[in-house]
Amino acid sequence: MLQSLTSNSCVRLIQSHKSTWYFFILVLGYILYLIFGAVVFSSVELPYEDRLRQELRTIKKLFLQDNECLSEERLEEFLEKALEASNYGVSILNNASANWNWDFTSSLFFASTVLSTTGYGHTAPLSDGGKAFCIVYSVLGIPFTLLFLTAVVQRIMIFSTRRPVLYVSTRWGLSKPLVAMVHATLLAILAASCFFLIPAAIFSSLEENWNFLESFYFCFISLSTIGLGDYVPGESFNQRFRQIYKVGITVYLLLGLVVMLVVLETLCELQQLKTLRKMFYLKKEKPQDRLAILEHDHLSFTSVSHRNNSSSLREDKNVPFVSVPELASPGGDDPMIG
């Protein structure tokens, strides 16, 4: 009997806090997913890092043996300066001296990566004035970009998602959730083809050292605004039409970001995903609940008022009754009046 009561109370506790338990499972799942990613990246990339370190030590040792007049300290100092410049996008190699990082088209590309929060990191401001301006420019520009993208996506959603879904479901009498699911799938396939597969094929043909996988990797890292910066187009030696190429990449990034937001917004409007999201959200207070609270407060106030009135009546009943004699009207039959 006691065990049954305990199990029933546990079930009632879980059901009354179902959203909290779902949220706890979500947080735990996210932490486990982070740990899973760390384990996989470490197991895959650590051997390559160790191999590269050994190769660099071997090359450095052979270089010092071939150039005995150069001390290891001087070489370390030179390499430190070269790596520091490379972090700012300036290379000491002869085949990279022809490309400027801060001409107009390169600066336009940099501004687009800053405002879209992609931030490849291959180019960074060198001067204190440039760093200060980058802060102010980002503080104002990123909210402006969010406002701009929100307005654009809201208008595109009307013609790309809402009207087509409504028209098909009304015209052929199909279920609106089913039409929305098919439409979202087709839209995702079209976006993946036009902004991932086709651009990856183009980049793999334009960039000498990129294969299709690396080009697809760049497209995904860019349009997801991760922006690792390990692959940046238009930076190879003697890039043909580099200025036009940089402008084209800037336009591609902005259009691709808009399309990705449209696809995500379309997926978020699916009834299945709305139901899934509600599992982890706190329940909003419904109008019926607010009405019940108001009615409860009104009943409480009415009962209190009724009790006060009843107590007042009881107090009136306890007061002794005093009769007031009537005064005779003038001209009556009073014998005292003659």
Short mmCIF file of C-alpha atoms in Angstrom, two decimals:
data_model
loop_
_atom_site.label_atom_id
_atom_site.label_comp_id
_atom_site.label_asym_id
_atom_site.label_seq_id
_atom_site.Cartn_x
_atom_site.Cartn_y
_atom_site.Cartn_z
CA MET A 1 0.00 0.00 0.00
CA LEU A 2 2.76 2.43 0.98
CA GLN A 3 4.75 1.52 -2.13
CA SER A 4 1.72 2.18 -4.33
CA LEU A 5 1.14 5.58 -2.75
CA THR A 6 4.80 6.47 -3.19
CA SER A 7 4.80 5.50 -6.88
CA ASN A 8 1.59 7.45 -7.48
CA SER A 9 3.05 10.54 -5.83
CA CYS A 10 6.22 10.25 -7.95
CA VAL A 11 4.14 9.95 -11.12
CA ARG A 12 2.09 13.01 -10.15
CA LEU A 13 5.28 14.95 -9.37
CA ILE A 14 6.79 14.10 -12.76
CA GLN A 15 3.60 14.94 -14.64
CA SER A 16 3.19 18.26 -12.84
CA HIS A 17 6.77 19.28 -13.73
CA LYS A 18 6.97 17.62 -17.15
CA SER A 19 8.42 20.71 -18.89
CA THR A 20 11.18 21.02 -16.28
CA TRP A 21 12.17 17.37 -16.70
CA TYR A 22 12.23 17.74 -20.49
CA PHE A 23 14.43 20.84 -20.14
CA PHE A 24 16.80 18.97 -17.83
CA ILE A 25 17.06 16.16 -20.40
CA LEU A 26 17.73 18.77 -23.11
CA VAL A 27 20.58 20.35 -21.11
CA LEU A 28 22.07 16.95 -20.33
CA GLY A 29 21.82 15.93 -23.98
CA TYR A 30 23.56 19.13 -25.10
CA ILE A 31 26.41 18.60 -22.65
CA LEU A 32 26.82 15.01 -23.81
CA TYR A 33 26.80 16.19 -27.43
CA LEU A 34 29.60 18.67 -26.64
CA ILE A 35 31.62 15.91 -24.98
CA PHE A 36 30.99 13.61 -27.93
CA GLY A 37 32.26 16.27 -30.35
CA ALA A 38 35.36 16.88 -28.25
CA VAL A 39 36.18 13.16 -28.11
CA VAL A 40 35.76 12.69 -31.87
CA PHE A 41 37.75 15.82 -32.82
CA SER A 42 40.53 14.90 -30.43
CA SER A 43 40.79 11.31 -31.64
CA VAL A 44 40.73 12.34 -35.33
CA GLU A 45 42.87 15.49 -35.31
CA LEU A 46 45.43 14.81 -32.58
CA PRO A 47 47.47 12.29 -34.63
CA TYR A 48 47.69 14.76 -37.54
CA GLU A 49 48.83 17.52 -35.18
CA ASP A 50 51.53 15.29 -33.70
CA ARG A 51 52.73 14.28 -37.16
CA LEU A 52 52.91 17.93 -38.26
CA ARG A 53 54.87 18.89 -35.15
CA GLN A 54 57.42 16.15 -35.82
CA GLU A 55 57.77 17.23 -39.46
CA LEU A 56 58.38 20.84 -38.45
CA ARG A 57 61.02 19.84 -35.90
CA THR A 58 62.77 17.75 -38.54
CA ILE A 59 62.70 20.54 -41.12
CA LYS A 60 63.98 23.06 -38.58
CA LYS A 61 66.81 20.74 -37.53
CA LEU A 62 67.88 20.12 -41.14
CA PHE A 63 67.74 23.84 -41.91
CA LEU A 64 70.02 24.69 -38.97
CA GLN A 65 72.45 21.96 -40.01
CA ASP A 66 72.62 23.33 -43.56
CA ASN A 67 73.04 26.92 -42.27
CA GLU A 68 75.46 26.71 -39.38
CA CYS A 69 76.06 30.45 -39.45
CA LEU A 70 72.47 31.01 -38.32
CA SER A 71 71.74 30.47 -34.65
CA GLU A 72 68.57 28.87 -33.42
CA GLU A 73 67.66 32.03 -31.45
CA ARG A 74 67.79 34.22 -34.57
CA LEU A 75 65.70 31.72 -36.49
CA GLU A 76 63.13 31.61 -33.70
CA GLU A 77 62.95 35.40 -33.66
CA PHE A 78 62.44 35.53 -37.43
CA LEU A 79 59.74 32.85 -37.39
CA GLU A 80 57.93 34.57 -34.54
CA LYS A 81 57.75 37.82 -36.51
CA ALA A 82 56.60 35.98 -39.63
CA LEU A 83 53.86 34.10 -37.77
CA GLU A 84 52.68 37.27 -36.03
CA ALA A 85 52.36 39.01 -39.40
CA SER A 86 50.58 35.97 -40.82
CA ASN A 87 47.96 36.21 -38.07
CA TYR A 88 47.10 39.67 -39.45
CA GLY A 89 46.88 38.36 -43.01
CA VAL A 90 50.33 39.57 -44.09
CA SER A 91 52.58 36.90 -45.63
CA ILE A 92 56.34 37.09 -46.12
CA LEU A 93 56.25 34.79 -49.14
CA ASN A 94 57.06 36.28 -52.52
CA ASN A 95 54.01 34.76 -54.19
CA ALA A 96 51.69 36.49 -51.67
CA SER A 97 53.13 40.00 -51.82
CA ALA A 98 50.94 40.96 -54.80
CA ASN A 99 47.66 40.62 -52.81
CA TRP A 100 46.66 43.51 -50.59
CA ASN A 101 44.36 42.85 -47.65
CA TRP A 102 42.94 46.34 -47.33
CA ASP A 103 42.07 47.48 -50.83
CA PHE A 104 38.40 48.38 -51.36
CA THR A 105 37.08 44.97 -52.39
CA SER A 106 39.01 43.17 -49.63
CA SER A 107 37.74 45.71 -47.10
CA LEU A 108 34.19 45.21 -48.39
CA PHE A 109 34.59 41.46 -47.93
CA PHE A 110 35.94 42.03 -44.41
CA ALA A 111 33.02 44.33 -43.52
CA SER A 112 30.52 41.71 -44.68
CA THR A 113 32.16 39.03 -42.54
CA VAL A 114 32.11 41.35 -39.52
CA LEU A 115 28.45 42.34 -39.87
CA SER A 116 27.33 38.77 -40.54
CA THR A 117 29.42 37.57 -37.55
CA THR A 118 31.20 35.07 -39.82
CA GLY A 119 34.65 36.48 -39.00
CA TYR A 120 37.13 34.30 -40.87
CA GLY A 121 40.06 35.76 -38.93
CA HIS A 122 42.44 35.63 -41.88
CA THR A 123 42.52 39.46 -41.88
CA ALA A 124 42.38 41.69 -38.82
CA PRO A 125 42.91 45.41 -38.19
CA LEU A 126 46.55 46.30 -37.61
CA SER A 127 46.29 49.80 -36.16
CA ASP A 128 44.68 50.94 -32.92
CA GLY A 129 42.38 53.22 -34.89
CA GLY A 130 41.23 50.30 -37.02
CA LYS A 131 40.54 48.17 -33.96
CA ALA A 132 38.58 50.97 -32.27
CA PHE A 133 36.55 51.62 -35.42
CA CYS A 134 35.87 47.87 -35.76
CA ILE A 135 34.35 47.84 -32.27
CA VAL A 136 32.08 50.84 -32.93
CA TYR A 137 31.22 49.60 -36.43
CA SER A 138 30.24 46.17 -35.06
CA VAL A 139 28.22 47.53 -32.13
CA LEU A 140 26.07 49.55 -34.51
CA GLY A 141 26.26 47.28 -37.53
CA ILE A 142 25.39 43.89 -36.08
CA PRO A 143 21.97 44.96 -34.70
CA PHE A 144 21.40 46.85 -37.95
CA THR A 145 22.20 43.67 -39.88
CA LEU A 146 19.82 41.63 -37.70
CA LEU A 147 17.06 44.18 -38.32
CA PHE A 148 17.78 44.16 -42.05
CA LEU A 149 17.82 40.36 -42.29
CA THR A 150 14.64 40.03 -40.22
CA ALA A 151 12.77 42.46 -42.47
CA VAL A 152 14.02 40.75 -45.64
CA VAL A 153 13.22 37.23 -44.39
CA GLN A 154 9.76 38.29 -43.22
CA ARG A 155 8.88 39.54 -46.70
CA ILE A 156 10.39 36.57 -48.49
CA MET A 157 8.53 34.13 -46.22
CA ILE A 158 5.19 35.46 -47.45
CA PHE A 159 5.91 34.58 -51.08
CA SER A 160 8.19 31.56 -50.59
CA THR A 161 6.35 29.67 -47.84
CA ARG A 162 3.08 30.97 -46.46
CA ARG A 163 1.18 31.73 -49.66
CA PRO A 164 2.29 28.59 -51.54
CA VAL A 165 1.40 26.32 -48.61
CA LEU A 166 -1.97 28.01 -48.14
CA TYR A 167 -2.74 27.88 -51.87
CA VAL A 168 -1.89 24.18 -52.29
CA SER A 169 -3.71 23.11 -49.13
CA THR A 170 -6.82 25.12 -50.15
CA ARG A 171 -6.74 24.32 -53.87
CA TRP A 172 -6.38 20.55 -53.52
CA GLY A 173 -7.87 20.12 -50.05
CA LEU A 174 -4.73 18.64 -48.56
CA SER A 175 -3.66 18.73 -44.95
CA LYS A 176 -1.79 21.94 -44.24
CA PRO A 177 0.88 20.28 -41.98
CA LEU A 178 1.55 17.71 -44.73
CA VAL A 179 1.89 20.40 -47.41
CA ALA A 180 4.16 22.42 -45.15
CA MET A 181 6.39 19.39 -44.54
CA VAL A 182 6.74 18.60 -48.27
CA HIS A 183 7.33 22.27 -49.07
CA ALA A 184 10.04 22.60 -46.40
CA THR A 185 11.79 19.48 -47.72
CA LEU A 186 11.78 20.75 -51.31
CA LEU A 187 12.93 24.20 -50.21
CA ALA A 188 15.82 22.71 -48.21
CA ILE A 189 16.90 20.57 -51.19
CA LEU A 190 16.76 23.56 -53.52
CA ALA A 191 18.75 25.75 -51.12
CA ALA A 192 21.36 23.03 -50.61
CA SER A 193 21.75 22.62 -54.36
CA CYS A 194 21.96 26.33 -55.21
CA PHE A 195 24.11 27.48 -52.28
CA PHE A 196 26.20 24.43 -51.37
CA LEU A 197 26.61 21.90 -54.18
CA ILE A 198 26.81 24.26 -57.18
CA PRO A 199 29.05 26.86 -55.43
CA ALA A 200 31.29 24.06 -54.17
CA ALA A 201 31.79 22.87 -57.74
CA ILE A 202 32.55 26.45 -58.83
CA PHE A 203 35.03 27.06 -56.01
CA SER A 204 36.80 23.77 -56.66
CA SER A 205 37.37 24.86 -60.27
CA LEU A 206 38.43 28.43 -59.43
CA GLU A 207 40.68 27.65 -56.46
CA GLU A 208 43.77 25.69 -57.45
CA ASN A 209 44.34 23.89 -54.15
CA TRP A 210 40.74 23.12 -53.26
CA ASN A 211 38.94 19.87 -53.99
CA PHE A 212 35.15 19.47 -53.88
CA LEU A 213 35.06 18.46 -50.22
CA GLU A 214 37.13 21.48 -49.16
CA SER A 215 34.95 23.78 -51.27
CA PHE A 216 31.76 22.32 -49.76
CA TYR A 217 33.35 22.67 -46.33
CA PHE A 218 34.01 26.38 -47.00
CA CYS A 219 30.40 26.94 -48.12
CA PHE A 220 28.97 25.28 -45.03
CA ILE A 221 31.37 26.97 -42.59
CA SER A 222 30.60 30.34 -44.19
CA LEU A 223 26.81 30.18 -44.49
CA SER A 224 26.48 28.75 -40.99
CA THR A 225 28.50 31.82 -39.80
CA ILE A 226 31.09 29.59 -38.13
CA GLY A 227 33.87 31.15 -40.17
CA LEU A 228 36.98 29.25 -39.11
CA GLY A 229 39.13 31.04 -41.65
CA ASP A 230 41.22 28.03 -42.71
CA TYR A 231 39.80 28.34 -46.23
CA VAL A 232 39.30 31.80 -47.73
CA PRO A 233 38.74 32.21 -51.48
CA GLY A 234 40.59 34.74 -53.59
CA GLU A 235 43.85 34.58 -51.66
CA SER A 236 45.92 32.45 -54.04
CA PHE A 237 48.85 33.81 -56.03
CA ASN A 238 47.95 35.71 -59.21
CA GLN A 239 44.20 35.20 -58.74
CA ARG A 240 42.49 36.25 -61.97
CA PHE A 241 39.90 39.03 -61.67
CA ARG A 242 40.49 39.14 -57.93
CA GLN A 243 38.53 42.36 -57.38
CA ILE A 244 35.40 41.07 -59.12
CA TYR A 245 35.87 37.69 -57.45
CA LYS A 246 35.86 39.27 -53.98
CA VAL A 247 32.70 41.25 -54.72
CA GLY A 248 31.01 38.10 -56.01
CA ILE A 249 31.93 36.19 -52.85
CA THR A 250 30.51 39.02 -50.72
CA VAL A 251 27.20 38.90 -52.62
CA TYR A 252 27.15 35.09 -52.33
CA LEU A 253 27.63 35.23 -48.56
CA LEU A 254 24.85 37.78 -48.01
CA LEU A 255 22.36 36.02 -50.30
CA GLY A 256 23.26 32.64 -48.84
CA LEU A 257 22.73 33.91 -45.32
CA VAL A 258 19.27 35.21 -46.25
CA VAL A 259 18.34 31.88 -47.85
CA MET A 260 19.57 29.93 -44.82
CA LEU A 261 17.41 32.07 -42.55
CA VAL A 262 14.39 31.55 -44.81
CA VAL A 263 14.89 27.77 -44.69
CA LEU A 264 15.31 27.80 -40.90
CA GLU A 265 12.21 29.96 -40.47
CA THR A 266 10.25 27.61 -42.73
CA LEU A 267 11.35 24.62 -40.68
CA CYS A 268 10.50 26.39 -37.42
CA GLU A 269 6.93 26.96 -38.65
CA LEU A 270 6.31 23.23 -39.08
CA GLN A 271 3.67 21.92 -36.70
CA GLN A 272 5.86 18.97 -35.72
CA LEU A 273 8.73 21.23 -34.65
CA LYS A 274 6.36 23.55 -32.81
CA THR A 275 5.10 20.58 -30.80
CA LEU A 276 8.67 19.49 -30.10
CA ARG A 277 9.70 22.98 -28.93
CA LYS A 278 6.73 23.24 -26.60
CA MET A 279 8.02 20.21 -24.71
CA PHE A 280 10.99 22.24 -23.45
CA TYR A 281 9.33 25.63 -22.97
CA LEU A 282 7.66 26.93 -19.86
CA LYS A 283 3.91 26.93 -20.19
CA LYS A 284 2.42 30.35 -20.72
CA GLU A 285 -0.41 31.52 -18.53
CA LYS A 286 -3.58 31.04 -20.55
CA PRO A 287 -6.42 33.60 -20.59
CA GLN A 288 -8.69 30.98 -19.02
CA ASP A 289 -6.25 30.65 -16.13
CA ARG A 290 -6.18 34.41 -15.64
CA LEU A 291 -10.00 34.47 -15.77
CA ALA A 292 -10.18 31.71 -13.17
CA ILE A 293 -7.80 33.65 -10.93
CA LEU A 294 -9.92 36.79 -11.29
CA GLU A 295 -13.10 34.83 -10.55
CA HIS A 296 -11.45 33.26 -7.51
CA ASP A 297 -10.38 36.68 -6.26
CA HIS A 298 -13.88 38.04 -6.89
CA LEU A 299 -15.47 35.16 -4.97
CA SER A 300 -13.01 35.66 -2.13
CA PHE A 301 -13.81 39.37 -1.99
CA THR A 302 -17.54 38.64 -2.13
CA SER A 303 -17.32 36.12 0.70
CA VAL A 304 -15.30 38.53 2.81
CA SER A 305 -17.83 41.27 2.16
CA HIS A 306 -20.69 38.89 2.99
CA ARG A 307 -19.02 37.92 6.27
CA ASN A 308 -18.51 41.59 7.15
CA ASN A 309 -22.16 42.38 6.41
CA SER A 310 -23.30 39.38 8.48
CA SER A 311 -21.19 40.47 11.44
CA SER A 312 -22.60 43.98 11.15
CA LEU A 313 -26.14 42.63 11.24
CA ARG A 314 -25.33 40.52 14.29
CA GLU A 315 -23.95 43.58 16.05
CA ASP A 316 -27.15 45.50 15.22
CA LYS A 317 -29.23 42.70 16.69
CA ASN A 318 -27.32 42.87 19.96
CA VAL A 319 -28.14 46.58 20.47
CA PRO A 320 -31.23 46.92 22.81
CA PHE A 321 -34.39 48.31 21.19
CA VAL A 322 -35.51 51.70 22.63
CA SER A 323 -39.07 52.78 21.88
CA VAL A 324 -39.67 56.40 21.20
CA PRO A 325 -43.07 57.69 22.25
CA GLU A 326 -45.11 59.35 19.62
CA LEU A 327 -45.82 63.00 19.97
CA ALA A 328 -49.45 63.98 19.75
CA SER A 329 -50.26 66.04 16.77
CA PRO A 330 -51.67 69.50 17.43
CA GLY A 331 -55.40 69.64 17.40
CA GLY A 332 -55.82 66.05 18.44
CA ASP A 333 -57.92 64.59 21.26
CA ASP A 334 -55.33 65.29 23.92
CA PRO A 335 -57.22 66.26 27.12
CA MET A 336 -54.51 68.66 28.11
CA ILE A 337 -55.34 70.84 25.20
CA GLY A 338 -58.35 72.87 25.78
#
